[in-house]
Amino acid sequence: MKIKSGFIIVVIFILIFVWWGSLKAAGLVELGPSQVGDNLSSGAMITLTSRVDDKYDLTLGYITDQTFSVCDRPDCMWNVKAQIFFGGEYLVAAPWTDKLRLGIGPYYFQRPDRIGTSNFRVGLSLEYRFNDRIGIRARHFSLAGSGPELTICREDYGCITNDWNTGQDSWLRAVWYF
């Protein structure tokens, strides 16, 4: 099995990121299925986040190769390459409990694709922390209809130009706090 150097660099970075963690920052790892718009894909999403002062998240993430369908016809089946992304969010806690948080912030994705036609996307998150170690989180990354048109060519179906805005989601993710 041949291991790509990019994969090794990402793994080393994640290990150093966890190991070095700041005294004033909490870390969290999220893992869950990937979704494209309202269609569950075959992919998964994992993120490593450093939380600073309980108000800011700095996140590095990876989404595996995804296959999804937007209708029941064969031409609606899409295969999307894996993505690496990073970004930050500003967090606010619910006024009635410190366990529920909303987040919003900018993210940079490795490449434009069928899901989003720009490298820049905005991330939204909803998080609930059950205890000191375990929680759940929902995420959405979108262009909000502001992306440029992108032409995608497929061998069996020709080329299609559109301002794809299906959104990259992961609605149920397990969170481990460290």
PDB file of C-alpha atoms in Angstrom:
ATOM      1  CA  MET A   1       0.000   0.000   0.000  1.00  0.00           C
ATOM      2  CA  LYS A   2       1.420   3.353  -1.049  1.00  0.00           C
ATOM      3  CA  ILE A   3       0.908   6.188   1.447  1.00  0.00           C
ATOM      4  CA  LYS A   4       0.740   9.686  -0.025  1.00  0.00           C
ATOM      5  CA  SER A   5       3.061  12.319   1.440  1.00  0.00           C
ATOM      6  CA  GLY A   6       0.161  14.783   1.800  1.00  0.00           C
ATOM      7  CA  PHE A   7      -1.676  12.324   4.037  1.00  0.00           C
ATOM      8  CA  ILE A   8       1.428  11.866   6.199  1.00  0.00           C
ATOM      9  CA  ILE A   9       1.827  15.653   6.557  1.00  0.00           C
ATOM     10  CA  VAL A  10      -1.817  16.042   7.631  1.00  0.00           C
ATOM     11  CA  VAL A  11      -1.526  13.225  10.191  1.00  0.00           C
ATOM     12  CA  ILE A  12       1.688  14.705  11.631  1.00  0.00           C
ATOM     13  CA  PHE A  13       0.082  18.149  11.801  1.00  0.00           C
ATOM     14  CA  ILE A  14      -2.966  16.787  13.655  1.00  0.00           C
ATOM     15  CA  LEU A  15      -0.766  14.915  16.141  1.00  0.00           C
ATOM     16  CA  ILE A  16       1.338  18.024  16.830  1.00  0.00           C
ATOM     17  CA  PHE A  17      -1.804  20.166  17.083  1.00  0.00           C
ATOM     18  CA  VAL A  18      -3.268  17.877  19.766  1.00  0.00           C
ATOM     19  CA  TRP A  19       0.043  17.452  21.588  1.00  0.00           C
ATOM     20  CA  TRP A  20       0.919  21.133  21.752  1.00  0.00           C
ATOM     21  CA  GLY A  21      -2.557  22.251  22.878  1.00  0.00           C
ATOM     22  CA  SER A  22      -2.591  25.557  24.711  1.00  0.00           C
ATOM     23  CA  LEU A  23      -3.196  25.818  28.462  1.00  0.00           C
ATOM     24  CA  LYS A  24      -6.024  28.271  27.808  1.00  0.00           C
ATOM     25  CA  ALA A  25      -7.568  26.295  24.984  1.00  0.00           C
ATOM     26  CA  ALA A  26      -9.707  23.197  24.988  1.00  0.00           C
ATOM     27  CA  GLY A  27      -9.573  20.713  22.159  1.00  0.00           C
ATOM     28  CA  LEU A  28     -12.261  18.669  20.520  1.00  0.00           C
ATOM     29  CA  VAL A  29     -12.493  16.043  17.826  1.00  0.00           C
ATOM     30  CA  GLU A  30     -15.689  15.560  15.823  1.00  0.00           C
ATOM     31  CA  LEU A  31     -16.599  12.577  13.674  1.00  0.00           C
ATOM     32  CA  GLY A  32     -19.765  11.907  11.738  1.00  0.00           C
ATOM     33  CA  PRO A  33     -21.399  11.094   8.430  1.00  0.00           C
ATOM     34  CA  SER A  34     -21.323  13.559   5.568  1.00  0.00           C
ATOM     35  CA  GLN A  35     -24.381  14.939   3.866  1.00  0.00           C
ATOM     36  CA  VAL A  36     -24.769  17.013   0.689  1.00  0.00           C
ATOM     37  CA  GLY A  37     -27.841  19.209   0.866  1.00  0.00           C
ATOM     38  CA  ASP A  38     -30.653  16.909   1.928  1.00  0.00           C
ATOM     39  CA  ASN A  39     -28.886  13.801   0.537  1.00  0.00           C
ATOM     40  CA  LEU A  40     -26.808  11.534   2.744  1.00  0.00           C
ATOM     41  CA  SER A  41     -23.496  10.819   1.011  1.00  0.00           C
ATOM     42  CA  SER A  42     -21.134   7.876   1.284  1.00  0.00           C
ATOM     43  CA  GLY A  43     -18.507  10.051   2.996  1.00  0.00           C
ATOM     44  CA  ALA A  44     -17.517  10.963   6.516  1.00  0.00           C
ATOM     45  CA  MET A  45     -16.218  14.174   8.071  1.00  0.00           C
ATOM     46  CA  ILE A  46     -13.656  14.506  10.852  1.00  0.00           C
ATOM     47  CA  THR A  47     -12.486  17.742  12.428  1.00  0.00           C
ATOM     48  CA  LEU A  48      -9.901  18.729  14.999  1.00  0.00           C
ATOM     49  CA  THR A  49     -10.696  21.970  16.818  1.00  0.00           C
ATOM     50  CA  SER A  50      -8.908  24.166  19.312  1.00  0.00           C
ATOM     51  CA  ARG A  51     -11.312  26.228  21.404  1.00  0.00           C
ATOM     52  CA  VAL A  52      -9.922  29.477  22.756  1.00  0.00           C
ATOM     53  CA  ASP A  53     -11.519  31.343  25.687  1.00  0.00           C
ATOM     54  CA  ASP A  54     -14.756  29.379  25.120  1.00  0.00           C
ATOM     55  CA  LYS A  55     -15.625  31.858  22.310  1.00  0.00           C
ATOM     56  CA  TYR A  56     -13.488  30.976  19.291  1.00  0.00           C
ATOM     57  CA  ASP A  57     -12.971  27.714  17.414  1.00  0.00           C
ATOM     58  CA  LEU A  58     -10.012  27.131  15.098  1.00  0.00           C
ATOM     59  CA  THR A  59     -10.751  24.038  13.032  1.00  0.00           C
ATOM     60  CA  LEU A  60      -8.903  21.723  10.657  1.00  0.00           C
ATOM     61  CA  GLY A  61     -11.080  19.165   8.892  1.00  0.00           C
ATOM     62  CA  TYR A  62     -11.143  16.349   6.379  1.00  0.00           C
ATOM     63  CA  ILE A  63     -14.046  15.038   4.306  1.00  0.00           C
ATOM     64  CA  THR A  64     -13.577  11.659   2.622  1.00  0.00           C
ATOM     65  CA  ASP A  65     -14.497  10.914  -1.008  1.00  0.00           C
ATOM     66  CA  GLN A  66     -18.254  11.235  -1.388  1.00  0.00           C
ATOM     67  CA  THR A  67     -20.843   9.714  -3.658  1.00  0.00           C
ATOM     68  CA  PHE A  68     -24.351  11.134  -3.556  1.00  0.00           C
ATOM     69  CA  SER A  69     -27.461  11.352  -5.706  1.00  0.00           C
ATOM     70  CA  VAL A  70     -29.746  14.362  -6.122  1.00  0.00           C
ATOM     71  CA  CYS A  71     -32.529  12.404  -7.898  1.00  0.00           C
ATOM     72  CA  ASP A  72     -33.354   8.842  -8.987  1.00  0.00           C
ATOM     73  CA  ARG A  73     -31.763   9.036 -12.473  1.00  0.00           C
ATOM     74  CA  PRO A  74     -28.217   7.765 -13.186  1.00  0.00           C
ATOM     75  CA  ASP A  75     -27.072  11.243 -14.314  1.00  0.00           C
ATOM     76  CA  CYS A  76     -27.895  12.562 -10.823  1.00  0.00           C
ATOM     77  CA  MET A  77     -25.189  10.412  -9.198  1.00  0.00           C
ATOM     78  CA  TRP A  78     -22.107  12.468  -8.311  1.00  0.00           C
ATOM     79  CA  ASN A  79     -18.646  11.502  -7.085  1.00  0.00           C
ATOM     80  CA  VAL A  80     -16.696  14.223  -5.264  1.00  0.00           C
ATOM     81  CA  LYS A  81     -13.031  14.054  -4.258  1.00  0.00           C
ATOM     82  CA  ALA A  82     -11.899  14.297  -0.652  1.00  0.00           C
ATOM     83  CA  GLN A  83     -11.454  17.789   0.821  1.00  0.00           C
ATOM     84  CA  ILE A  84      -9.236  19.308   3.468  1.00  0.00           C
ATOM     85  CA  PHE A  85     -10.532  22.525   5.012  1.00  0.00           C
ATOM     86  CA  PHE A  86      -9.737  24.962   7.793  1.00  0.00           C
ATOM     87  CA  GLY A  87     -11.391  27.957   9.370  1.00  0.00           C
ATOM     88  CA  GLY A  88     -12.640  29.619  12.482  1.00  0.00           C
ATOM     89  CA  GLU A  89     -15.927  30.295  14.209  1.00  0.00           C
ATOM     90  CA  TYR A  90     -17.210  32.778  16.733  1.00  0.00           C
ATOM     91  CA  LEU A  91     -19.321  30.978  19.357  1.00  0.00           C
ATOM     92  CA  VAL A  92     -22.216  32.136  21.502  1.00  0.00           C
ATOM     93  CA  ALA A  93     -23.755  30.184  24.379  1.00  0.00           C
ATOM     94  CA  ALA A  94     -27.482  29.916  24.975  1.00  0.00           C
ATOM     95  CA  PRO A  95     -28.687  32.328  27.667  1.00  0.00           C
ATOM     96  CA  TRP A  96     -30.262  29.540  29.734  1.00  0.00           C
ATOM     97  CA  THR A  97     -27.450  26.933  29.611  1.00  0.00           C
ATOM     98  CA  ASP A  98     -23.737  26.840  28.908  1.00  0.00           C
ATOM     99  CA  LYS A  99     -24.105  23.433  27.207  1.00  0.00           C
ATOM    100  CA  LEU A 100     -25.717  24.719  23.990  1.00  0.00           C
ATOM    101  CA  ARG A 101     -23.677  26.796  21.515  1.00  0.00           C
ATOM    102  CA  LEU A 102     -24.091  28.324  18.072  1.00  0.00           C
ATOM    103  CA  GLY A 103     -21.111  29.122  15.848  1.00  0.00           C
ATOM    104  CA  ILE A 104     -20.495  31.004  12.606  1.00  0.00           C
ATOM    105  CA  GLY A 105     -17.327  31.774  10.686  1.00  0.00           C
ATOM    106  CA  PRO A 106     -15.274  31.651   7.484  1.00  0.00           C
ATOM    107  CA  TYR A 107     -13.715  28.450   6.110  1.00  0.00           C
ATOM    108  CA  TYR A 108     -11.318  27.736   3.270  1.00  0.00           C
ATOM    109  CA  PHE A 109     -11.769  24.471   1.323  1.00  0.00           C
ATOM    110  CA  GLN A 110      -9.060  22.790  -0.733  1.00  0.00           C
ATOM    111  CA  ARG A 111     -10.955  23.019  -4.036  1.00  0.00           C
ATOM    112  CA  PRO A 112     -14.230  24.123  -5.591  1.00  0.00           C
ATOM    113  CA  ASP A 113     -16.453  21.165  -6.471  1.00  0.00           C
ATOM    114  CA  ARG A 114     -20.013  20.027  -7.209  1.00  0.00           C
ATOM    115  CA  ILE A 115     -20.989  20.928  -3.628  1.00  0.00           C
ATOM    116  CA  GLY A 116     -19.566  24.460  -3.538  1.00  0.00           C
ATOM    117  CA  THR A 117     -18.115  26.431  -6.456  1.00  0.00           C
ATOM    118  CA  SER A 118     -15.658  28.457  -4.383  1.00  0.00           C
ATOM    119  CA  ASN A 119     -12.838  27.690  -1.960  1.00  0.00           C
ATOM    120  CA  PHE A 120     -14.376  30.140   0.523  1.00  0.00           C
ATOM    121  CA  ARG A 121     -17.454  28.990   2.441  1.00  0.00           C
ATOM    122  CA  VAL A 122     -19.240  30.024   5.606  1.00  0.00           C
ATOM    123  CA  GLY A 123     -19.616  27.488   8.383  1.00  0.00           C
ATOM    124  CA  LEU A 124     -22.516  27.268  10.821  1.00  0.00           C
ATOM    125  CA  SER A 125     -22.646  24.931  13.801  1.00  0.00           C
ATOM    126  CA  LEU A 126     -24.966  23.879  16.604  1.00  0.00           C
ATOM    127  CA  GLU A 127     -23.359  22.064  19.532  1.00  0.00           C
ATOM    128  CA  TYR A 128     -24.671  20.412  22.693  1.00  0.00           C
ATOM    129  CA  ARG A 129     -22.215  19.299  25.374  1.00  0.00           C
ATOM    130  CA  PHE A 130     -23.519  16.446  27.540  1.00  0.00           C
ATOM    131  CA  ASN A 131     -20.582  16.440  29.983  1.00  0.00           C
ATOM    132  CA  ASP A 132     -16.841  17.261  30.171  1.00  0.00           C
ATOM    133  CA  ARG A 133     -15.929  14.661  27.525  1.00  0.00           C
ATOM    134  CA  ILE A 134     -18.882  13.983  25.196  1.00  0.00           C
ATOM    135  CA  GLY A 135     -21.212  16.064  23.032  1.00  0.00           C
ATOM    136  CA  ILE A 136     -22.920  16.236  19.652  1.00  0.00           C
ATOM    137  CA  ARG A 137     -22.632  18.803  16.890  1.00  0.00           C
ATOM    138  CA  ALA A 138     -24.310  19.628  13.597  1.00  0.00           C
ATOM    139  CA  ARG A 139     -22.409  21.515  10.878  1.00  0.00           C
ATOM    140  CA  HIS A 140     -23.275  23.253   7.609  1.00  0.00           C
ATOM    141  CA  PHE A 141     -20.859  24.829   5.112  1.00  0.00           C
ATOM    142  CA  SER A 142     -22.346  26.932   2.349  1.00  0.00           C
ATOM    143  CA  LEU A 143     -21.836  29.676  -0.213  1.00  0.00           C
ATOM    144  CA  ALA A 144     -25.385  30.916   0.433  1.00  0.00           C
ATOM    145  CA  GLY A 145     -25.940  31.233  -3.302  1.00  0.00           C
ATOM    146  CA  SER A 146     -23.002  33.603  -3.767  1.00  0.00           C
ATOM    147  CA  GLY A 147     -20.646  31.240  -5.597  1.00  0.00           C
ATOM    148  CA  PRO A 148     -19.563  31.627  -9.223  1.00  0.00           C
ATOM    149  CA  GLU A 149     -20.666  29.261 -11.952  1.00  0.00           C
ATOM    150  CA  LEU A 150     -18.532  26.136 -12.370  1.00  0.00           C
ATOM    151  CA  THR A 151     -18.437  23.793 -15.352  1.00  0.00           C
ATOM    152  CA  ILE A 152     -18.198  20.103 -14.482  1.00  0.00           C
ATOM    153  CA  CYS A 153     -17.567  17.570 -17.234  1.00  0.00           C
ATOM    154  CA  ARG A 154     -18.348  13.886 -16.811  1.00  0.00           C
ATOM    155  CA  GLU A 155     -17.466  11.169 -19.277  1.00  0.00           C
ATOM    156  CA  ASP A 156     -20.953   9.692 -19.724  1.00  0.00           C
ATOM    157  CA  TYR A 157     -23.021  12.868 -19.380  1.00  0.00           C
ATOM    158  CA  GLY A 158     -21.053  15.737 -20.932  1.00  0.00           C
ATOM    159  CA  CYS A 159     -20.452  19.130 -19.362  1.00  0.00           C
ATOM    160  CA  ILE A 160     -22.822  21.083 -17.135  1.00  0.00           C
ATOM    161  CA  THR A 161     -22.360  24.681 -15.969  1.00  0.00           C
ATOM    162  CA  ASN A 162     -24.178  25.808 -12.857  1.00  0.00           C
ATOM    163  CA  ASP A 163     -23.738  27.765  -9.638  1.00  0.00           C
ATOM    164  CA  TRP A 164     -24.018  24.591  -7.556  1.00  0.00           C
ATOM    165  CA  ASN A 165     -25.093  25.423  -4.032  1.00  0.00           C
ATOM    166  CA  THR A 166     -25.975  22.157  -2.386  1.00  0.00           C
ATOM    167  CA  GLY A 167     -24.082  22.810   0.864  1.00  0.00           C
ATOM    168  CA  GLN A 168     -21.767  20.466   2.750  1.00  0.00           C
ATOM    169  CA  ASP A 169     -23.417  19.186   5.897  1.00  0.00           C
ATOM    170  CA  SER A 170     -22.889  16.776   8.734  1.00  0.00           C
ATOM    171  CA  TRP A 171     -26.003  16.799  10.883  1.00  0.00           C
ATOM    172  CA  LEU A 172     -25.088  14.311  13.604  1.00  0.00           C
ATOM    173  CA  ARG A 173     -21.498  14.245  14.753  1.00  0.00           C
ATOM    174  CA  ALA A 174     -20.017  12.754  17.886  1.00  0.00           C
ATOM    175  CA  VAL A 175     -17.750  15.155  19.782  1.00  0.00           C
ATOM    176  CA  TRP A 176     -14.949  14.182  22.141  1.00  0.00           C
ATOM    177  CA  TYR A 177     -13.532  17.010  24.289  1.00  0.00           C
ATOM    178  CA  PHE A 178      -9.927  16.823  25.505  1.00  0.00           C
TER     179      PHE A 178
END
